[in-house]
Coordinates of C-alpha atoms in Angstrom, one line a residue:
X767 CA 27.9 60.6 68.8
X768 CA 28.4 61.5 65.2
X769 CA 31.2 64.0 64.4
X770 CA 28.7 66.3 62.7
X771 CA 26.6 66.5 65.9
X772 CA 29.7 67.1 68.0
X773 CA 30.7 70.0 65.8
X774 CA 27.1 71.4 66.0
X775 CA 27.1 71.2 69.8
X776 CA 30.5 72.8 70.1
X777 CA 29.6 75.7 67.8
X778 CA 26.3 76.1 69.5
X779 CA 27.8 76.2 73.0
X780 CA 30.6 78.6 71.9
X781 CA 28.5 81.1 70.0
X782 CA 25.5 80.9 72.4
X783 CA 27.8 81.4 75.4
X784 CA 29.4 84.4 73.8
X785 CA 26.0 85.9 72.9
X786 CA 24.7 85.2 76.4
X787 CA 27.8 86.9 78.0
X788 CA 27.6 89.8 75.6
X789 CA 23.9 90.3 76.4
X790 CA 24.5 90.0 80.1
X791 CA 27.2 92.7 79.9
X792 CA 24.9 95.0 78.0
X793 CA 22.1 94.5 80.5
X794 CA 24.4 95.1 83.5
X795 CA 25.9 98.2 82.0
X796 CA 22.5 99.7 81.0
X797 CA 21.0 98.9 84.5
X798 CA 24.0 100.4 86.3
X799 CA 23.8 103.5 84.1
X800 CA 20.1 103.8 84.8
X801 CA 20.6 103.8 88.5
X802 CA 23.4 106.4 88.4
X803 CA 21.6 108.6 85.9
X804 CA 18.4 108.6 87.9
X805 CA 20.1 109.6 91.2
X806 CA 21.8 112.4 89.2
X807 CA 18.3 113.5 88.1
X808 CA 17.1 113.5 91.7
X809 CA 20.1 115.5 92.8
X810 CA 19.5 118.2 90.2
X811 CA 15.9 118.5 91.2
X812 CA 16.7 118.6 94.9
X813 CA 19.3 121.4 94.4
X814 CA 17.1 123.5 92.1
X815 CA 14.1 123.1 94.4
X816 CA 16.0 124.2 97.4
X817 CA 17.5 127.2 95.7
X818 CA 14.1 128.2 94.2
X819 CA 12.3 128.0 97.5
X820 CA 15.0 129.0 100.1
X821 CA 16.9 131.8 98.3
X822 CA 15.7 135.3 97.5
X823 CA 12.6 135.7 95.4
X824 CA 14.2 137.0 92.1
X825 CA 16.8 134.3 91.9
X826 CA 14.2 131.7 93.0
X827 CA 11.9 132.8 90.2
X828 CA 14.5 132.3 87.6
X829 CA 15.4 128.8 88.8
X830 CA 11.7 127.9 89.0
X831 CA 11.2 129.0 85.4
X832 CA 14.2 127.0 84.3
X833 CA 13.1 124.0 86.2
X834 CA 9.6 124.1 84.8
X835 CA 10.9 124.6 81.3
X836 CA 13.7 121.9 81.2
X837 CA 13.0 119.4 83.9
X838 CA 10.0 117.3 83.5
X839 CA 8.1 116.0 86.6
X840 CA 9.1 112.4 87.5
X841 CA 6.5 109.8 88.2
X842 CA 5.4 110.0 91.9
X843 CA 7.9 112.8 92.5
X844 CA 7.9 114.2 96.0
X845 CA 10.3 116.7 97.5
X846 CA 10.5 117.4 101.2
X847 CA 12.7 120.0 103.0
X848 CA 13.4 119.9 106.8
X849 CA 15.1 122.7 108.6
X850 CA 17.6 121.3 111.1
X851 CA 18.0 122.9 114.5
X852 CA 21.2 124.8 115.1
X853 CA 22.3 122.1 117.6
X854 CA 22.1 119.4 114.8
X855 CA 19.6 117.2 116.8
X856 CA 17.5 116.0 113.8
X857 CA 15.6 113.4 115.9
X858 CA 13.2 116.2 117.0
X859 CA 12.3 117.1 113.5
X860 CA 8.9 115.7 112.6
X861 CA 8.6 113.4 109.4
X862 CA 12.2 112.1 109.2
X863 CA 11.4 108.9 111.0
X864 CA 9.7 107.4 108.0
X865 CA 12.9 107.1 106.0
X866 CA 15.3 104.2 106.0
X867 CA 17.4 103.7 109.1
X868 CA 20.8 105.3 108.7
X869 CA 19.7 107.4 105.8
X870 CA 19.6 110.7 107.7
X871 CA 22.8 110.0 109.5
X872 CA 24.6 109.3 106.2
X873 CA 23.3 112.6 104.8
X874 CA 24.6 114.6 107.7
X875 CA 27.9 112.8 107.7
X876 CA 28.7 112.7 104.0
X877 CA 26.5 115.5 102.6
X878 CA 24.5 113.1 100.4
X879 CA 22.9 109.7 100.6
X880 CA 20.6 107.6 98.5
X881 CA 18.7 104.3 98.5
X882 CA 15.8 102.7 96.8
X883 CA 12.7 100.9 98.1
X884 CA 11.4 98.7 95.3
X885 CA 10.7 101.0 92.4
X886 CA 10.9 104.3 94.5
X887 CA 14.3 105.9 94.7
X888 CA 15.3 108.4 97.5
X889 CA 18.0 111.0 97.4
X890 CA 18.9 113.2 100.2
X891 CA 21.3 116.2 100.6
X892 CA 21.9 119.1 102.9
X893 CA 21.5 122.7 101.8
X894 CA 22.7 125.8 103.7
X895 CA 21.1 129.1 102.8
X896 CA 22.7 132.5 102.6
X897 CA 21.5 133.0 106.1
X898 CA 23.4 130.0 107.4
X899 CA 20.3 127.9 108.0
X900 CA 20.7 124.2 107.2
X901 CA 18.0 122.1 105.5
X902 CA 17.6 118.5 104.7
X903 CA 16.3 118.2 101.1
X904 CA 15.0 114.7 100.4
X905 CA 13.4 113.8 97.0
X906 CA 11.8 110.6 96.0
X907 CA 10.4 109.4 92.7
X908 CA 9.7 106.2 90.7
X909 CA 12.6 105.2 88.5
X910 CA 10.7 104.7 85.2
X911 CA 14.0 103.7 83.5
X912 CA 14.1 100.6 85.6
X913 CA 10.3 99.9 85.5
X914 CA 10.0 100.5 81.8
X915 CA 13.2 100.9 79.7
X916 CA 15.4 98.3 81.4
X917 CA 12.6 95.8 81.6
X918 CA 11.9 96.4 78.0
X919 CA 15.7 95.9 77.3
X920 CA 15.6 92.6 79.3
X921 CA 12.7 91.3 77.3
X922 CA 14.4 92.4 74.1
X923 CA 17.6 90.6 75.0
X924 CA 15.8 87.4 75.9
X925 CA 14.0 87.5 72.6
X926 CA 17.3 88.2 70.8
X927 CA 18.9 85.2 72.6
X928 CA 16.1 82.9 71.5
X929 CA 16.4 84.1 67.9
X930 CA 20.2 83.9 68.1
X931 CA 19.9 80.3 69.4
X932 CA 17.8 79.3 66.4
X933 CA 20.1 81.1 64.0
X934 CA 23.3 79.6 65.5
X935 CA 21.7 76.1 65.4
X936 CA 20.7 76.4 61.8
X937 CA 24.1 78.0 60.7
X938 CA 26.0 75.4 62.7
X939 CA 24.1 72.6 61.1
X940 CA 24.4 73.9 57.6
X941 CA 28.1 74.7 58.2
X942 CA 28.9 71.2 59.4
X943 CA 26.8 69.6 56.7
X944 CA 28.7 71.5 54.0
X945 CA 32.1 70.6 55.4
X946 CA 31.3 67.1 56.6
X947 CA 29.5 66.0 53.5
X948 CA 32.6 65.7 51.3
X949 CA 34.2 63.5 54.0
X950 CA 31.0 61.4 54.1
X951 CA 31.1 61.2 50.3
X952 CA 34.7 60.0 50.5
X953 CA 33.8 57.4 53.1
X954 CA 30.9 56.1 51.0
X955 CA 33.2 56.0 47.9
X956 CA 35.9 54.2 49.8
X957 CA 33.5 51.5 50.9
X958 CA 32.8 50.7 47.2
X959 CA 36.5 50.2 46.5
X960 CA 37.8 46.6 46.9
X961 CA 40.4 44.4 45.2
X962 CA 37.9 43.8 42.4
X963 CA 37.5 47.4 41.4
X964 CA 40.8 49.2 42.4
X965 CA 40.4 51.3 39.3
X966 CA 37.8 53.5 41.0
X967 CA 38.9 56.9 42.2
X968 CA 37.6 59.6 44.5
X969 CA 36.0 62.7 43.0
X970 CA 38.0 65.9 43.4
X971 CA 35.3 68.5 43.2
X972 CA 37.8 71.3 43.8
X973 CA 41.3 71.6 42.7
X974 CA 41.9 74.2 45.4
X975 CA 44.6 73.5 47.9
X976 CA 42.2 72.7 50.8
X977 CA 42.2 69.8 53.2
X978 CA 39.4 67.8 51.5
X979 CA 41.0 68.0 48.1
X980 CA 44.4 67.0 49.6
X981 CA 42.7 64.1 51.3
X982 CA 41.1 62.9 48.1
X983 CA 44.3 63.4 46.1
X984 CA 46.3 61.5 48.8
X985 CA 43.9 58.7 48.7
X986 CA 43.8 58.5 44.9
X987 CA 47.6 58.4 45.0
X988 CA 47.5 55.6 47.4
X989 CA 45.0 53.8 45.2
X990 CA 47.3 54.3 42.2
X991 CA 50.1 52.6 44.1
X992 CA 47.9 49.8 45.4
X993 CA 46.4 49.2 41.9
X994 CA 49.8 49.1 40.3
X995 CA 51.3 46.9 42.9
X996 CA 48.3 44.6 43.0
X997 CA 48.2 44.3 39.2
X998 CA 51.9 43.7 39.0
X999 CA 51.8 41.0 41.6
X1000 CA 48.7 39.4 40.2
X1001 CA 50.0 39.3 36.7
X1002 CA 53.6 38.6 37.5
X1003 CA 53.3 34.9 38.2
X1004 CA 50.9 34.0 35.4
X1005 CA 52.8 36.1 32.9
X1006 CA 56.1 34.8 34.0
X1007 CA 55.0 31.2 33.8
X1008 CA 53.5 31.8 30.4
X1009 CA 56.2 33.9 28.9
X1010 CA 59.1 31.9 30.3
X1011 CA 57.5 28.5 29.6
X1012 CA 57.5 29.2 25.8
X1013 CA 61.2 29.6 25.2
X1014 CA 62.0 26.9 27.8
X1015 CA 59.7 24.4 25.9
X1016 CA 61.4 25.4 22.7
X1017 CA 64.8 24.9 24.2
X1018 CA 63.9 21.5 25.7
X1019 CA 62.2 20.4 22.5
X1020 CA 65.1 21.4 20.4
X1021 CA 67.5 19.6 22.7
X1022 CA 65.4 16.4 22.8
X1023 CA 65.2 16.3 19.0
X1024 CA 68.9 17.0 18.6
X1025 CA 69.8 14.2 21.1
X1026 CA 67.4 11.7 19.7
X1027 CA 70.1 10.4 17.3
X1028 CA 73.6 11.0 16.2
X1029 CA 73.7 14.0 13.9
X1030 CA 76.2 15.8 11.7
X1031 CA 78.3 18.7 13.2
X1032 CA 76.5 21.3 11.1
X1033 CA 73.1 20.0 12.5
X1034 CA 74.5 20.4 16.1
X1035 CA 75.6 23.9 15.3
X1036 CA 72.2 24.8 13.9
X1037 CA 70.5 23.3 16.9
X1038 CA 72.7 25.2 19.3
X1039 CA 72.1 28.4 17.5
X1040 CA 68.3 27.8 17.9
X1041 CA 68.8 27.1 21.6
X1042 CA 71.0 30.2 21.9
X1043 CA 68.3 32.4 20.3
X1044 CA 65.6 31.0 22.6
X1045 CA 67.9 31.4 25.6
X1046 CA 68.5 35.1 24.7
X1047 CA 64.8 35.7 24.4
X1048 CA 64.4 34.0 27.8
X1049 CA 67.0 36.3 29.2
X1050 CA 65.4 39.4 27.9
X1051 CA 62.0 38.4 29.1
X1052 CA 63.3 37.5 32.5
X1053 CA 65.0 40.9 32.9
X1054 CA 61.8 42.7 31.7
X1055 CA 59.7 40.8 34.2
X1056 CA 62.1 41.6 37.0
X1057 CA 62.1 45.3 36.0
X1058 CA 58.3 45.4 35.9
X1059 CA 58.1 43.7 39.3
X1060 CA 60.6 46.3 40.8
X1061 CA 58.4 49.1 39.7
X1062 CA 55.6 47.9 42.1
X1063 CA 56.2 51.0 44.2
X1064 CA 58.7 49.6 46.6
X1065 CA 59.6 53.0 48.1
X1066 CA 62.4 51.5 50.2
X1067 CA 64.5 50.6 47.2
X1068 CA 64.0 53.5 44.8
X1069 CA 65.9 56.7 45.7
X1070 CA 64.8 60.0 44.3
X1071 CA 66.9 63.0 43.7
X1072 CA 66.6 66.4 42.1
X1073 CA 66.7 66.0 38.3
X1074 CA 66.6 68.5 35.4
X1075 CA 64.3 67.2 32.7
X1076 CA 65.8 68.8 29.7
X1077 CA 69.1 67.1 30.5
X1078 CA 67.3 63.8 31.0
X1079 CA 65.7 64.1 27.6
X1080 CA 69.1 64.7 26.0
X1081 CA 70.5 61.7 27.7
X1082 CA 67.6 59.5 26.6
X1083 CA 68.1 60.8 23.0
X1084 CA 71.7 59.6 23.1
X1085 CA 70.7 56.2 24.4
X1086 CA 68.0 55.7 21.8
X1087 CA 70.4 56.7 19.0
X1088 CA 73.0 54.2 20.2
X1089 CA 70.4 51.4 20.1
X1090 CA 68.7 52.6 16.9
X1091 CA 71.4 54.5 14.9
X1092 CA 68.9 55.1 12.2
X1093 CA 66.4 56.9 14.5
X1094 CA 65.3 60.4 13.8
X1095 CA 64.5 62.2 17.0
X1096 CA 63.8 65.9 17.0
X1097 CA 63.8 67.8 20.3
X1098 CA 61.6 70.9 20.7
X1099 CA 62.8 73.1 23.6
X1100 CA 61.0 76.2 22.3
X1101 CA 58.6 76.1 25.3
X1102 CA 61.3 76.0 27.9
X1103 CA 60.7 78.5 30.8
X1104 CA 63.1 81.3 31.5
X1105 CA 63.5 80.1 35.1
X1106 CA 65.5 76.8 34.9
X1107 CA 64.2 75.8 38.4
X1108 CA 60.8 75.1 36.8
X1109 CA 62.4 72.2 34.9
X1110 CA 63.6 70.3 38.0
X1111 CA 61.7 67.3 39.3
X1112 CA 62.1 64.8 42.1
X1113 CA 62.9 61.6 40.3
X1114 CA 64.8 58.3 40.2
X1115 CA 66.9 59.0 37.2
X1116 CA 67.5 55.4 36.2
X1117 CA 63.8 54.5 36.2
X1118 CA 62.6 57.7 34.5
X1119 CA 65.4 57.3 31.9
X1120 CA 64.1 53.8 31.3
X1121 CA 60.5 54.9 30.9
X1122 CA 61.3 57.7 28.5
X1123 CA 63.6 55.4 26.5
X1124 CA 60.9 52.8 26.1
X1125 CA 58.4 55.3 24.9
X1126 CA 60.8 56.9 22.4
X1127 CA 62.1 53.5 21.3
X1128 CA 58.5 52.4 20.6
X1129 CA 58.0 55.6 18.6
X1130 CA 61.0 54.9 16.5
X1131 CA 60.2 51.2 16.1
X1132 CA 56.5 51.4 15.3
X1133 CA 57.0 54.3 12.9
X1134 CA 59.7 52.4 10.9
X1135 CA 62.2 55.1 12.0
X1136 CA 60.2 58.0 10.7
X1137 CA 60.8 61.2 12.7
X1138 CA 59.8 61.2 16.4
X1139 CA 59.1 64.6 18.0
X1140 CA 59.9 65.2 21.6
X1141 CA 58.7 68.5 23.2
X1142 CA 59.3 69.8 26.7
X1143 CA 57.3 72.5 28.5
X1144 CA 56.1 73.7 31.9
X1145 CA 52.6 74.6 33.0
X1146 CA 51.1 75.3 36.4
X1147 CA 53.8 73.6 38.4
X1148 CA 53.9 70.6 36.1
X1149 CA 56.7 69.5 33.7
X1150 CA 55.1 68.1 30.5
X1151 CA 56.9 65.8 28.1
X1152 CA 55.2 65.0 24.8
X1153 CA 56.5 62.2 22.5
X1154 CA 54.8 62.1 19.1
X1155 CA 55.4 59.6 16.3
X1156 CA 54.0 59.0 12.8
X1157 CA 53.8 55.3 13.1
X1158 CA 51.2 52.5 12.7
X1159 CA 49.2 53.7 15.7
X1160 CA 46.9 51.6 17.9
X1161 CA 43.4 50.4 16.8
X1162 CA 40.6 52.2 18.8
X1163 CA 39.1 48.9 20.0
X1164 CA 42.5 47.8 21.5
X1165 CA 43.3 51.0 23.4
X1166 CA 41.8 49.8 26.6
X1167 CA 44.4 46.9 26.7
X1168 CA 47.5 48.9 26.1
X1169 CA 48.6 48.9 29.8
X1170 CA 48.1 45.1 30.2
X1171 CA 51.6 43.5 30.4
X1172 CA 52.5 41.4 27.3
X1173 CA 49.6 42.9 25.3
X1174 CA 50.6 43.7 21.7
X1175 CA 48.2 45.4 19.3
X1176 CA 47.0 43.3 16.3
X1177 CA 48.9 45.5 13.9
X1178 CA 52.4 44.9 15.5
X1179 CA 53.1 41.5 14.1
X1180 CA 55.9 42.8 11.9
X1181 CA 57.6 44.5 14.8
X1182 CA 59.6 42.8 17.5
X1183 CA 58.5 43.4 21.1
X1184 CA 57.2 41.9 24.3
X1185 CA 54.4 44.2 25.4
X1186 CA 56.3 45.3 28.5
X1187 CA 57.5 48.8 27.7
X1188 CA 54.3 50.8 28.1
X1189 CA 52.9 49.3 31.3
X1190 CA 56.5 49.6 32.7
X1191 CA 56.6 53.3 31.7
X1192 CA 53.2 54.0 33.2
X1193 CA 54.3 52.3 36.5
X1194 CA 57.4 54.4 36.6
X1195 CA 55.5 57.6 35.9
X1196 CA 53.0 56.8 38.6
X1197 CA 55.9 56.3 41.0
X1198 CA 56.9 59.9 40.4
X1199 CA 53.3 61.1 41.1
X1200 CA 52.9 61.8 37.5
X1201 CA 50.4 60.9 34.8
X1202 CA 50.9 59.1 31.4
X1203 CA 48.3 59.6 28.7
X1204 CA 48.3 57.9 25.4
X1205 CA 46.3 59.0 22.4
X1206 CA 46.6 57.2 19.1
X1207 CA 45.0 56.9 15.6
X1208 CA 45.7 53.8 13.6
X1209 CA 48.0 54.4 10.6
X1210 CA 48.5 58.0 11.7
X1211 CA 50.6 57.8 14.8
X1212 CA 50.7 57.9 18.6
X1213 CA 51.2 60.7 21.1
X1214 CA 52.3 60.0 24.6
X1215 CA 52.1 62.9 27.2
X1216 CA 53.9 62.6 30.5
X1217 CA 53.1 65.0 33.2
X1218 CA 55.4 65.2 36.3
X1219 CA 55.2 67.6 39.3
X1220 CA 57.9 70.2 39.6
X1221 CA 60.4 69.9 42.5
X1222 CA 59.6 73.5 43.6
X1223 CA 56.3 75.1 44.2
X1224 CA 55.4 78.3 42.3
X1225 CA 55.6 80.3 45.6
X1226 CA 59.2 79.0 46.3
X1227 CA 60.3 80.0 42.7
X1228 CA 58.5 83.4 42.8
X1229 CA 60.0 84.3 46.2
X1230 CA 63.5 83.3 45.1
X1231 CA 63.8 80.4 47.6
X1232 CA 64.6 77.8 45.0
X1233 CA 68.3 78.7 44.9
X1234 CA 68.6 78.4 48.7
X1235 CA 66.8 75.1 48.6
X1236 CA 69.1 73.8 45.9
X1237 CA 72.2 74.8 47.9
X1238 CA 70.9 73.2 51.0
X1239 CA 69.9 70.1 49.0
X1240 CA 73.4 69.6 47.5
X1241 CA 75.0 70.3 50.9
X1242 CA 72.9 67.6 52.5
X1243 CA 73.5 65.2 49.6
X1244 CA 77.2 65.7 49.8
X1245 CA 77.2 65.0 53.5
X1246 CA 75.2 61.9 52.9
X1247 CA 77.6 60.6 50.3
X1248 CA 80.5 61.3 52.6
X1249 CA 78.9 59.4 55.4
X1250 CA 78.1 56.5 53.0
X1251 CA 81.8 56.4 51.8
X1252 CA 83.0 56.1 55.4

C-alpha cells in the first residue's frame, strides 16, 4: 500500500471515529435529556390537575387558569385520578389493572413512578388532599420530543456524518498530496541522478527550516561530497599519469642524452641543473596531487575545530606576504559584526588556510601584484569572505572549465601555475559545507566569494548561549587533548 493511501486511511479513521463518537455523545445526551424533561412536564401537569380538581374552588380556579395559560396540552394527553380506600387496598379500585405490572406498587411505595410504552409515557404520583384523602394521579401522553425532535436530530447527525466523511476524505487526500508530493518529486529527481550526471541537484522550493527542505539540503550536500570525491578519483589517475610523466620523460631524456657520450664538467653541471629543475617540478606536482586527493571528503582524517575567521584571514595574509613579499593585500573589516561569536565557524584550520592562501596567491600572481582586496562580513548565519583582484581575469568561454584540475586559462601563459589551486579550494570549501563562487571579466579582474556557515545559530547567539557553548567546547577539547597526551 502506498504511503499516501496509508496516511489517508489513518486520517480518515481518526477524524471519522472522533466525529462518530462526538455525534453519539450528543445524541445520547439529547435523548436522555428528552426523557427526563418530558417526565418533568408530566409531573407538573399531574400536580396542577390534582390541585385544581381536588382542592377548594377558588384555589382550583387560579391553578386552572395558570395551567390553561402556560401549559400547552400534550399529544394524547390523558389524566386519571383514583381515590384510594383508607385501608390502602388499591386492587379493588377499578381501572388500575390496565397499567404496567408493578407500576402502582412503586407509586405507593416511593411516591412516584414512571415508564413508557413505545411512544406513550406514563407518570404516576400520590396526592393527599386537605381532607386527608389519598388519590393516585396518573398522567400519560405521547413524547413528541422523542417522536419528532430526537428523530430529526438522529437524521441530522447521520447526514452530518456522511458529509463529514466526504470532507475528511477530500481534506486528507489533499493534505497528504501536498506533503507527499515534494517527497515524490525528490524520489523522481534522485532516479535521474547517476554517475554520469552527478552535477544535478534537488530543487529546494522553500528555504524554511522544514523537514522536506532539510532532506533536500542533506541530499544535495551528499551529492556535493559524492561529486567531488568521484571527480577527484576519476581525474586523479589520468591527471597524475599525465602530469607526472612529462617531467619524468624530461629527466630520463636529459639523462640519456648526457650519458650518451663523455662530456665536459660544465655540461654535466648544466644537465644536472636541468634534471634538478624537472625533479622540483615533479615534487611540487606530486604534493599538489596528493593534497587534491586528500580533499576528497575523507571525514575520518580531517578534524574540525571552532575557528575565528578574521584571525584566519590575518594568518593567511602573513603567509602570502612571506611567499610574495611584493604583494599588496588590503583587508576590509568594516563589515565585522559587533558580536564576535558570529565570526566563528567549524573548520579544519590547515585546509581552510590552504584554500584562502591559494585564492589570494592567485589574485596577487594574476594581477602582477596589483592590490588584492579581502573583505569579511556576516549575513543570515553565514560568514562571507570576498577576494577581489584587478588582474587578467578569465575569458567568458573558459569559465566553465575553471574547476577542472590542471586547467589553465588561455591568457595565463606568462604566469607560472599548475591549475590545481582553484579546484582544491572549492573542494575544501565544500568540505566545510560552504560555497565558492567565482565571477571574472577578462582584463578587469576576478572576484571570489566564499560563504561558510557560522558555528552558532542565530538563536544561540541571541539567547546568549554561545558563551556557554564555547566554555563547554574548550573544556571538552582540553580533556580530549589530555587523554591524547596520556
